[in-house]
Amino acid sequence: MTSAQHLPGSAPRPAAAPLPGPRAVPAVPAVSSQGAPVQGTLDDLGTPLADVTFVVVDLETTGGSPADCAITEIGAVKVRGGVHLGDFATLVDPGGPVPPFITALTGITTQMVMAAPGVGEVLPSFLEFARGSVLVAHNAPFDIGFLKAACARLEYAWPAFPVVDTVDLARRVMTRDEVPNHKLGTLARYFRTETEPCHRALADAKATVDVLHGLIERLGSFGVTSLEELKGFAKAPTPEQRRKRHLAENVPSEPGVYLFEDGGGEILYVGKSTDMRTRVRSYFTGSETRWRAREMVGLAQRVRTIVCATGLEAEVRELRLIAEHKPRYNRRSKFPERAVWLKLTAEPFPRLSVVRESRDDGAVYLGPLSSTRQAEEAKAALHEAVPLRQCTQRLTLRLVEKGKGRACALADLGRCGAPCVGDETPDEYEAHADAARAAMRGDVRPVVRAARRRIAR
């Protein structure tokens, strides 16, 4: 098998016309010449992993979402039975500049991809390279998602590739004592891969090949020797999940809050549901694929429930319990005191302020927001749409009447009506405050119009 190595700036060789994939043959019992059934061999139970052709793929992109980002590099390695069969590597012109933070991460610059082929030229060659194989990727939803999106934009039918995610496999066969996390770099160090991952597509694909082989060796101890068993293993519940299904037996089918507790009574996780029985039972099935949830189930010894009259009551109780106990397996809402709010103050000339608490003080609050940065961005967007004052001085009607206010540079730039020095009356300024209140309460059309004007400029 020859490799398909594409150098930067060179066009990939034309792809051959897609060939039909192998037809599925119905399984029928073997029959002797006398018509009696014959005992099948172990190989009849599935495709041995040693006979499976894997194409390990890695992509570099301009961002995290295929909806508004593009591929900048594709790297893939074809292997079967531990034997290297070929490589596929090419830079891809994303159709626009490479963001600076992507360049800092990968080393891929806009100049490097300007002369590279576009995804419309590269994709057919890659699909031909991978035809008839099992695709493997580390965090497969990311890479496969970009490839599927590219196929959809180019109106190519996505081949029905079986997909293996090495992240999911690692979460199922590696313990916390062995690796602190399941990042490619961490697993590469553990398995001592020949190639060190460096956020370049081909290098990362080569490292993933060695990680895949290390994980397949581990799978042997679980009795996984065929492709069919491998796919089933990835979807099957863990032994801990199967063993602890009895914890959901007495959970009522009512709205409420459920608490997973360990043997010492520590609350591990707090959740809510309109049907607690159905939700709790799902933690003990293969549909629960989050590795932290599976780890939590392994520690849990009981499930305690609190029945609520409505779903809203369950939401409130859940937030209060999380804030009180801070369970180690709850990430969201664990520290409500860290939430921030954007506040429009209640004073003669209101202004915007980022605060840590929402109070009943007559002011208008937007939030809770997840970070100070998000609050500052919302504040900047409102200032773009509404000419509220941005100074921090406390203005009163008496202070303005006496002419003791201080104008700032924004007044000279025309970004503020300068109510501090009487250039804007209280009634005129109140109209701006009303517009800000309306936007914070849900009518964001003025903010969107202002953002679009800024983008157009």
Short mmCIF file of N, CA, C and O in Angstrom, two decimals, residues 138-228:
data_model
loop_
_atom_site.label_atom_id
_atom_site.label_comp_id
_atom_site.label_asym_id
_atom_site.label_seq_id
_atom_site.Cartn_x
_atom_site.Cartn_y
_atom_site.Cartn_z
N HIS A 138 -8.90 10.58 18.38
CA HIS A 138 -8.90 10.91 19.80
C HIS A 138 -9.85 12.08 19.99
O HIS A 138 -9.62 13.18 19.49
N ASN A 139 -10.95 11.83 20.69
CA ASN A 139 -12.09 12.74 20.76
C ASN A 139 -12.76 12.77 19.38
O ASN A 139 -12.82 13.80 18.72
N ALA A 140 -13.23 11.61 18.96
CA ALA A 140 -13.77 11.41 17.62
C ALA A 140 -14.90 12.37 17.25
O ALA A 140 -14.96 12.80 16.09
N PRO A 141 -15.83 12.74 18.14
CA PRO A 141 -16.89 13.65 17.72
C PRO A 141 -16.37 14.95 17.11
O PRO A 141 -17.00 15.49 16.21
N PHE A 142 -15.21 15.43 17.57
CA PHE A 142 -14.66 16.67 17.02
C PHE A 142 -14.21 16.45 15.58
O PHE A 142 -14.66 17.14 14.65
N ASP A 143 -13.30 15.49 15.35
CA ASP A 143 -12.74 15.28 14.02
C ASP A 143 -13.80 14.78 13.03
O ASP A 143 -13.90 15.29 11.91
N ILE A 144 -14.59 13.80 13.44
CA ILE A 144 -15.60 13.26 12.54
C ILE A 144 -16.67 14.32 12.26
O ILE A 144 -17.22 14.39 11.17
N GLY A 145 -16.96 15.16 13.25
CA GLY A 145 -17.93 16.23 13.04
C GLY A 145 -17.50 17.19 11.95
O GLY A 145 -18.30 17.61 11.11
N PHE A 146 -16.22 17.56 11.93
CA PHE A 146 -15.72 18.45 10.88
C PHE A 146 -15.75 17.77 9.52
O PHE A 146 -16.10 18.40 8.50
N LEU A 147 -15.39 16.48 9.47
CA LEU A 147 -15.41 15.76 8.19
C LEU A 147 -16.83 15.62 7.66
O LEU A 147 -17.09 15.81 6.46
N LYS A 148 -17.77 15.31 8.54
CA LYS A 148 -19.17 15.20 8.11
C LYS A 148 -19.70 16.54 7.62
O LYS A 148 -20.44 16.61 6.63
N ALA A 149 -19.34 17.62 8.32
CA ALA A 149 -19.80 18.95 7.91
C ALA A 149 -19.24 19.32 6.55
O ALA A 149 -19.95 19.90 5.72
N ALA A 150 -17.98 18.96 6.30
CA ALA A 150 -17.38 19.24 4.99
C ALA A 150 -18.09 18.44 3.90
O ALA A 150 -18.37 18.96 2.80
N CYS A 151 -18.42 17.20 4.17
CA CYS A 151 -19.16 16.39 3.20
C CYS A 151 -20.53 17.00 2.91
O CYS A 151 -20.98 17.06 1.76
N ALA A 152 -21.19 17.47 3.95
CA ALA A 152 -22.52 18.06 3.77
C ALA A 152 -22.45 19.32 2.92
O ALA A 152 -23.29 19.53 2.04
N ARG A 153 -21.44 20.17 3.16
CA ARG A 153 -21.32 21.41 2.38
C ARG A 153 -21.02 21.10 0.92
O ARG A 153 -21.47 21.82 0.03
N LEU A 154 -20.25 20.05 0.68
CA LEU A 154 -19.87 19.71 -0.69
C LEU A 154 -20.85 18.73 -1.34
O LEU A 154 -20.62 18.27 -2.45
N GLU A 155 -21.91 18.38 -0.59
CA GLU A 155 -22.95 17.47 -1.07
C GLU A 155 -22.39 16.10 -1.40
O GLU A 155 -22.78 15.47 -2.39
N TYR A 156 -21.46 15.62 -0.57
CA TYR A 156 -20.98 14.25 -0.65
C TYR A 156 -21.73 13.41 0.38
O TYR A 156 -21.97 13.86 1.49
N ALA A 157 -22.06 12.20 0.00
CA ALA A 157 -22.68 11.29 0.96
C ALA A 157 -21.59 10.80 1.92
O ALA A 157 -20.53 10.35 1.49
N TRP A 158 -21.85 10.91 3.21
CA TRP A 158 -20.87 10.45 4.20
C TRP A 158 -20.87 8.92 4.24
O TRP A 158 -21.90 8.31 4.52
N PRO A 159 -19.74 8.26 3.97
CA PRO A 159 -19.70 6.80 4.04
C PRO A 159 -19.98 6.33 5.46
O PRO A 159 -19.66 7.00 6.43
N ALA A 160 -20.56 5.15 5.55
CA ALA A 160 -20.93 4.63 6.87
C ALA A 160 -19.72 4.01 7.55
O ALA A 160 -19.66 2.80 7.79
N PHE A 161 -18.72 4.86 7.87
CA PHE A 161 -17.53 4.37 8.55
C PHE A 161 -17.87 3.95 9.97
O PHE A 161 -18.49 4.71 10.72
N PRO A 162 -17.45 2.76 10.41
CA PRO A 162 -17.44 2.52 11.86
C PRO A 162 -16.41 3.46 12.50
O PRO A 162 -15.37 3.75 11.90
N VAL A 163 -16.70 3.95 13.69
CA VAL A 163 -15.83 4.93 14.34
C VAL A 163 -15.45 4.43 15.73
O VAL A 163 -16.31 3.94 16.48
N VAL A 164 -14.18 4.56 16.06
CA VAL A 164 -13.67 4.22 17.39
C VAL A 164 -13.06 5.47 17.99
O VAL A 164 -12.26 6.17 17.34
N ASP A 165 -13.45 5.78 19.22
CA ASP A 165 -12.93 6.96 19.92
C ASP A 165 -11.96 6.48 21.00
O ASP A 165 -12.36 5.81 21.96
N THR A 166 -10.68 6.83 20.87
CA THR A 166 -9.69 6.39 21.85
C THR A 166 -9.89 7.07 23.20
O THR A 166 -9.47 6.52 24.23
N VAL A 167 -10.50 8.24 23.24
CA VAL A 167 -10.81 8.87 24.53
C VAL A 167 -11.80 8.00 25.30
O VAL A 167 -11.61 7.71 26.49
N ASP A 168 -12.85 7.55 24.62
CA ASP A 168 -13.86 6.73 25.29
C ASP A 168 -13.27 5.40 25.75
O ASP A 168 -13.55 4.94 26.86
N LEU A 169 -12.43 4.79 24.90
CA LEU A 169 -11.81 3.53 25.30
C LEU A 169 -10.92 3.73 26.51
O LEU A 169 -10.91 2.92 27.44
N ALA A 170 -10.13 4.82 26.50
CA ALA A 170 -9.22 5.08 27.62
C ALA A 170 -9.99 5.28 28.92
O ALA A 170 -9.56 4.83 29.99
N ARG A 171 -11.13 5.95 28.85
CA ARG A 171 -11.92 6.18 30.05
C ARG A 171 -12.45 4.88 30.63
O ARG A 171 -12.69 4.78 31.84
N ARG A 172 -12.60 3.88 29.78
CA ARG A 172 -13.18 2.62 30.24
C ARG A 172 -12.12 1.63 30.75
O ARG A 172 -12.45 0.75 31.54
N VAL A 173 -10.89 1.74 30.27
CA VAL A 173 -9.89 0.73 30.64
C VAL A 173 -8.73 1.29 31.46
O VAL A 173 -7.95 0.51 32.01
N MET A 174 -8.61 2.63 31.56
CA MET A 174 -7.52 3.23 32.33
C MET A 174 -8.07 3.77 33.65
O MET A 174 -9.15 4.36 33.68
N THR A 175 -7.34 3.59 34.72
CA THR A 175 -7.77 4.07 36.03
C THR A 175 -7.10 5.40 36.36
O THR A 175 -6.09 5.77 35.75
N ARG A 176 -7.66 6.09 37.35
CA ARG A 176 -7.10 7.36 37.79
C ARG A 176 -5.71 7.18 38.39
O ARG A 176 -4.90 8.09 38.40
N ASP A 177 -5.43 5.98 38.92
CA ASP A 177 -4.10 5.73 39.47
C ASP A 177 -3.05 5.67 38.37
O ASP A 177 -1.86 5.91 38.62
N GLU A 178 -3.48 5.34 37.16
CA GLU A 178 -2.53 5.23 36.04
C GLU A 178 -2.33 6.56 35.33
O GLU A 178 -1.20 6.94 35.02
N VAL A 179 -3.42 7.25 35.02
CA VAL A 179 -3.33 8.54 34.33
C VAL A 179 -4.28 9.53 34.99
O VAL A 179 -5.40 9.18 35.35
N PRO A 180 -3.85 10.79 35.18
CA PRO A 180 -4.72 11.78 35.82
C PRO A 180 -5.85 12.25 34.92
O PRO A 180 -6.87 12.74 35.39
N ASN A 181 -5.66 12.13 33.59
CA ASN A 181 -6.69 12.52 32.64
C ASN A 181 -6.50 11.70 31.37
O ASN A 181 -5.60 10.85 31.32
N HIS A 182 -7.32 11.94 30.38
CA HIS A 182 -7.27 11.13 29.16
C HIS A 182 -6.91 11.97 27.94
O HIS A 182 -7.32 11.66 26.82
N LYS A 183 -6.15 13.02 28.14
CA LYS A 183 -5.66 13.82 27.02
C LYS A 183 -4.64 13.00 26.23
O LYS A 183 -3.98 12.11 26.76
N LEU A 184 -4.51 13.34 24.94
CA LEU A 184 -3.61 12.58 24.08
C LEU A 184 -2.18 12.64 24.59
O LEU A 184 -1.47 11.63 24.60
N GLY A 185 -1.73 13.82 25.04
CA GLY A 185 -0.37 13.94 25.55
C GLY A 185 -0.13 13.07 26.76
O GLY A 185 0.94 12.45 26.90
N THR A 186 -1.13 13.00 27.65
CA THR A 186 -0.99 12.16 28.85
C THR A 186 -0.90 10.69 28.49
O THR A 186 -0.04 9.95 29.00
N LEU A 187 -1.78 10.23 27.60
CA LEU A 187 -1.76 8.83 27.19
C LEU A 187 -0.51 8.50 26.39
O LEU A 187 0.03 7.39 26.50
N ALA A 188 -0.04 9.47 25.60
CA ALA A 188 1.18 9.24 24.83
C ALA A 188 2.38 9.02 25.75
O ALA A 188 3.22 8.15 25.50
N ARG A 189 2.45 9.78 26.82
CA ARG A 189 3.55 9.59 27.78
C ARG A 189 3.40 8.24 28.48
O ARG A 189 4.41 7.55 28.71
N TYR A 190 2.18 7.85 28.81
CA TYR A 190 1.98 6.58 29.51
C TYR A 190 2.38 5.40 28.63
O TYR A 190 3.04 4.46 29.09
N PHE A 191 1.96 5.42 27.36
CA PHE A 191 2.26 4.31 26.46
C PHE A 191 3.61 4.47 25.74
O PHE A 191 3.96 3.61 24.93
N ARG A 192 4.31 5.57 26.04
CA ARG A 192 5.63 5.82 25.46
C ARG A 192 5.60 5.72 23.94
O ARG A 192 6.32 4.94 23.31
N THR A 193 4.77 6.52 23.35
CA THR A 193 4.61 6.51 21.90
C THR A 193 5.89 6.99 21.22
O THR A 193 6.64 7.79 21.75
N GLU A 194 6.12 6.47 20.01
CA GLU A 194 7.31 6.86 19.27
C GLU A 194 7.25 8.32 18.84
O GLU A 194 8.28 8.99 18.75
N THR A 195 6.05 8.80 18.54
CA THR A 195 5.86 10.19 18.11
C THR A 195 5.20 10.97 19.23
O THR A 195 4.21 10.53 19.81
N GLU A 196 5.74 12.14 19.52
CA GLU A 196 5.16 12.99 20.56
C GLU A 196 4.11 13.90 19.94
O GLU A 196 4.38 14.59 18.95
N PRO A 197 2.88 13.92 20.47
CA PRO A 197 1.85 14.81 19.90
C PRO A 197 2.23 16.27 20.08
O PRO A 197 2.77 16.67 21.11
N CYS A 198 1.98 17.06 19.03
CA CYS A 198 2.42 18.47 19.05
C CYS A 198 1.41 19.38 18.38
O CYS A 198 1.77 20.45 17.88
N HIS A 199 0.14 18.98 18.32
CA HIS A 199 -0.91 19.77 17.67
C HIS A 199 -0.65 19.97 16.19
O HIS A 199 -1.04 20.99 15.62
N ARG A 200 -0.01 19.00 15.56
CA ARG A 200 0.05 18.90 14.10
C ARG A 200 -0.58 17.58 13.71
O ARG A 200 -0.38 16.57 14.39
N ALA A 201 -1.34 17.58 12.62
CA ALA A 201 -2.26 16.49 12.34
C ALA A 201 -1.57 15.13 12.22
O ALA A 201 -1.97 14.17 12.86
N LEU A 202 -0.53 15.04 11.37
CA LEU A 202 0.09 13.73 11.15
C LEU A 202 0.80 13.23 12.40
O LEU A 202 0.72 12.04 12.74
N ALA A 203 1.49 14.12 13.11
CA ALA A 203 2.18 13.71 14.33
C ALA A 203 1.18 13.21 15.38
O ALA A 203 1.40 12.19 16.04
N ASP A 204 0.08 13.93 15.53
CA ASP A 204 -0.92 13.50 16.51
C ASP A 204 -1.58 12.19 16.09
O ASP A 204 -1.91 11.34 16.94
N ALA A 205 -1.79 11.99 14.78
CA ALA A 205 -2.37 10.74 14.31
C ALA A 205 -1.43 9.57 14.59
O ALA A 205 -1.86 8.49 15.01
N LYS A 206 -0.12 9.78 14.38
CA LYS A 206 0.85 8.72 14.66
C LYS A 206 0.88 8.38 16.15
O LYS A 206 0.98 7.21 16.52
N ALA A 207 0.81 9.40 16.99
CA ALA A 207 0.77 9.14 18.43
C ALA A 207 -0.49 8.38 18.81
O ALA A 207 -0.47 7.48 19.66
N THR A 208 -1.61 8.73 18.16
CA THR A 208 -2.88 8.04 18.46
C THR A 208 -2.83 6.58 18.04
O THR A 208 -3.47 5.72 18.67
N VAL A 209 -2.07 6.26 16.98
CA VAL A 209 -1.91 4.87 16.57
C VAL A 209 -1.31 4.05 17.71
O VAL A 209 -1.79 2.96 18.06
N ASP A 210 -0.23 4.56 18.31
CA ASP A 210 0.41 3.83 19.41
C ASP A 210 -0.52 3.74 20.62
O ASP A 210 -0.54 2.71 21.32
N VAL A 211 -1.27 4.80 20.89
CA VAL A 211 -2.24 4.76 21.98
C VAL A 211 -3.31 3.70 21.70
O VAL A 211 -3.70 2.93 22.59
N LEU A 212 -3.80 3.64 20.45
CA LEU A 212 -4.80 2.64 20.08
C LEU A 212 -4.27 1.23 20.31
O LEU A 212 -4.98 0.39 20.89
N HIS A 213 -3.04 0.97 19.90
CA HIS A 213 -2.48 -0.36 20.08
C HIS A 213 -2.34 -0.70 21.57
O HIS A 213 -2.59 -1.84 21.99
N GLY A 214 -1.94 0.30 22.37
CA GLY A 214 -1.85 0.07 23.81
C GLY A 214 -3.20 -0.25 24.43
O GLY A 214 -3.32 -1.13 25.30
N LEU A 215 -4.24 0.45 23.96
CA LEU A 215 -5.57 0.21 24.50
C LEU A 215 -6.11 -1.15 24.04
O LEU A 215 -6.81 -1.83 24.81
N ILE A 216 -5.81 -1.55 22.81
CA ILE A 216 -6.26 -2.86 22.33
C ILE A 216 -5.65 -3.97 23.15
O ILE A 216 -6.30 -4.99 23.46
N GLU A 217 -4.38 -3.81 23.57
CA GLU A 217 -3.77 -4.80 24.45
C GLU A 217 -4.54 -4.89 25.76
O GLU A 217 -4.76 -6.00 26.30
N ARG A 218 -4.94 -3.75 26.29
CA ARG A 218 -5.72 -3.75 27.53
C ARG A 218 -7.06 -4.44 27.33
O ARG A 218 -7.57 -5.12 28.22
N LEU A 219 -7.67 -4.25 26.15
CA LEU A 219 -8.99 -4.81 25.91
C LEU A 219 -8.98 -6.33 25.92
O LEU A 219 -10.02 -6.96 26.16
N GLY A 220 -7.82 -6.94 25.66
CA GLY A 220 -7.73 -8.39 25.69
C GLY A 220 -8.12 -8.96 27.03
O GLY A 220 -8.73 -10.03 27.11
N SER A 221 -7.79 -8.23 28.11
CA SER A 221 -8.15 -8.72 29.45
C SER A 221 -9.65 -8.65 29.70
O SER A 221 -10.16 -9.26 30.64
N PHE A 222 -10.37 -7.89 28.86
CA PHE A 222 -11.84 -7.82 28.97
C PHE A 222 -12.51 -8.80 28.00
O PHE A 222 -13.73 -8.77 27.84
N GLY A 223 -11.70 -9.60 27.32
CA GLY A 223 -12.25 -10.56 26.37
C GLY A 223 -12.66 -9.97 25.05
O GLY A 223 -13.44 -10.56 24.31
N VAL A 224 -12.14 -8.77 24.74
CA VAL A 224 -12.48 -8.10 23.48
C VAL A 224 -11.43 -8.46 22.44
O VAL A 224 -10.28 -8.02 22.53
N THR A 225 -11.80 -9.25 21.45
CA THR A 225 -10.84 -9.69 20.43
C THR A 225 -11.33 -9.42 19.01
O THR A 225 -10.58 -9.63 18.06
N SER A 226 -12.57 -8.97 18.85
CA SER A 226 -13.11 -8.73 17.51
C SER A 226 -13.65 -7.32 17.40
O SER A 226 -13.88 -6.63 18.42
N LEU A 227 -13.87 -6.88 16.16
CA LEU A 227 -14.41 -5.55 15.94
C LEU A 227 -15.80 -5.42 16.53
O LEU A 227 -16.14 -4.39 17.12
N GLU A 228 -16.60 -6.44 16.39
CA GLU A 228 -17.96 -6.41 16.93
C GLU A 228 -17.95 -6.29 18.45
O GLU A 228 -18.74 -5.54 19.04
#
